[in-house]
């Protein structure tokens, strides 16, 4: 079918460790620090690519990892950066957070609707800084360096959604499948009973040197927005198409239905499903003009479309309107009028695509938004009391700092204490009621708490 969904685990590359080293030269007895930085780990990036048509690649392989950064070395030599891992997905892929343990989908990370659009889903770890960075007026020979930062890791959900440029919508038996068959190489089933089409058909139509993807959606009926008929699920797909091509059956399906009434019903259903769908750019098509006796109703429909177009432009006849003022008269059976309809759709689709591309370039910066959200979340930390005199501090950034510290090295630990103080961890502990001598746990480490003015001493490594 048209929805394809996979869940994968992504992990950036860890940062390389910074180096602790001192210059050694024959004639210099004790050289200054010269330990280089570790290289940054690579990121995992999801990128929309027009040449990829499915998520099949992610069906069987679920773990993806970018390259790690290498360690820094002496003589100020920096480690190499790990390469990014770019996962290519079809245009129209929605990327979300996924929580594997809870089996729950989280926030939207990105909706990749354009070729080349990308988002970083797991950042590589920053390389640890070498000891040359930790020189201060009082610390001339820092005998420590930072370890590399562990990379981000997590599950994401990729969902591919049907991406057609134009969707043919209308009542059952309006001739939507007949029309897609005339416009493209698609060969859907065509029959004189309603709901012949059960799943959308896709076709590629070409007009001059422009081409577009058109979808033939199952017929909509009154109440479709609340689940009547088959239309509801497919209204969801229409949400993603730039242009709606509304096909009206001039014969009222030989059932004596009023085509004008049909036209209103479909407009209403679209608007009720999503207000925004009611304002989506639209082209109206009158089908079955080959059937005698349809001229009058066709003229009435043309008048209605013109009026709706003006209304949609805010009552100004000369302003651009999302509804094409022209009614396209065709016969999907004989092919009459189909070429000029195709040309109109192609032109409109290309206009809309250009506009969307500009919009995407101007405003949609998923990386920015997502990064920001994630950073805010990671900067948070929490203090919980685990028992009498025992507190635990949790939070991504705080925990990462602990992991990045070389615990064998006293200077490195002192440096960590300064960072904690700056972040407000000490204050938060005091507010939570920690007293001198209490035990503070962070990831697998344990500290003795001393009031913020004093120092925090490490006294043991917990075996958790
Ligand atoms: N005379 C005439 N008949 C048409 C025309 N277009 C379609 N039909 C007939 O109308 C009936 C329905 O056509 P389909 O193309 O299956 O209609 P549909 O809109 O796809 O219908 P559903 O899939 O059921 O929603 C068939 O018998 C077609 O042959 C036309 O332009 N003129
Ligand atoms: Mg059909």
Short mmCIF file of C-alpha atoms and ligand atoms in Angstrom, two decimals, residues 171-178 189-197 216 219 254 287-288 290-291 331-333, ligand 1:
data_model
loop_
_atom_site.label_atom_id
_atom_site.label_comp_id
_atom_site.label_asym_id
_atom_site.label_seq_id
_atom_site.Cartn_x
_atom_site.Cartn_y
_atom_site.Cartn_z
CA UNK A 171 -18.30 11.28 -5.92
CA UNK A 172 -18.16 7.56 -6.67
CA UNK A 173 -18.46 6.85 -10.41
CA UNK A 174 -17.64 10.46 -11.36
CA UNK A 175 -15.02 9.08 -13.75
CA UNK A 176 -11.85 9.64 -11.70
CA UNK A 177 -10.29 6.31 -12.66
CA UNK A 178 -11.30 6.82 -16.29
CA UNK A 189 -10.30 -0.75 -12.75
CA UNK A 190 -13.20 1.20 -14.24
CA UNK A 191 -16.80 0.11 -13.74
CA UNK A 192 -20.28 1.46 -13.60
CA UNK A 193 -20.84 0.80 -9.92
CA UNK A 194 -19.76 2.98 -6.99
CA UNK A 195 -16.59 2.27 -4.99
CA UNK A 196 -14.84 0.50 -7.81
CA UNK A 197 -11.61 2.05 -6.61
CA UNK A 216 -7.04 8.69 -8.17
CA UNK A 219 -14.98 8.19 -4.14
CA UNK A 254 -27.70 8.59 -14.10
CA UNK A 287 -16.87 15.14 -16.76
CA UNK A 288 -19.04 13.20 -19.23
CA UNK A 290 -20.28 13.46 -24.30
CA UNK A 291 -23.61 12.55 -22.68
CA UNK A 331 -15.03 13.53 -21.48
CA UNK A 332 -12.82 10.93 -19.82
CA UNK A 333 -14.42 8.45 -22.19
N1 LIG B 1 -20.30 8.58 -20.96
C1 LIG B 1 -19.24 8.68 -20.16
N2 LIG B 1 -19.02 7.77 -19.23
C2 LIG B 1 -17.96 7.89 -18.43
C3 LIG B 1 -17.05 8.96 -18.58
N3 LIG B 1 -16.10 8.83 -17.64
C4 LIG B 1 -16.38 7.70 -16.95
N4 LIG B 1 -17.51 7.13 -17.43
C5 LIG B 1 -18.14 5.92 -16.92
O1 LIG B 1 -18.54 6.13 -15.57
C6 LIG B 1 -18.41 4.91 -14.82
C7 LIG B 1 -17.52 5.14 -13.63
O2 LIG B 1 -16.21 5.44 -14.04
P1 LIG B 1 -14.95 5.27 -13.12
O3 LIG B 1 -13.81 5.87 -13.86
O4 LIG B 1 -14.83 3.90 -12.64
O5 LIG B 1 -15.40 6.22 -11.94
P2 LIG B 1 -14.67 6.51 -10.55
O6 LIG B 1 -14.88 7.93 -10.24
O7 LIG B 1 -13.29 6.03 -10.58
O8 LIG B 1 -15.56 5.64 -9.56
P3 LIG B 1 -15.18 5.02 -8.12
O9 LIG B 1 -13.85 4.37 -8.27
O10 LIG B 1 -16.25 4.07 -7.86
O11 LIG B 1 -15.18 6.15 -7.18
C8 LIG B 1 -17.82 3.89 -15.78
O12 LIG B 1 -18.87 3.12 -16.31
C9 LIG B 1 -17.18 4.76 -16.87
O13 LIG B 1 -17.15 4.10 -18.12
C10 LIG B 1 -17.31 9.93 -19.60
O14 LIG B 1 -16.60 10.91 -19.81
N5 LIG B 1 -18.43 9.72 -20.36
#
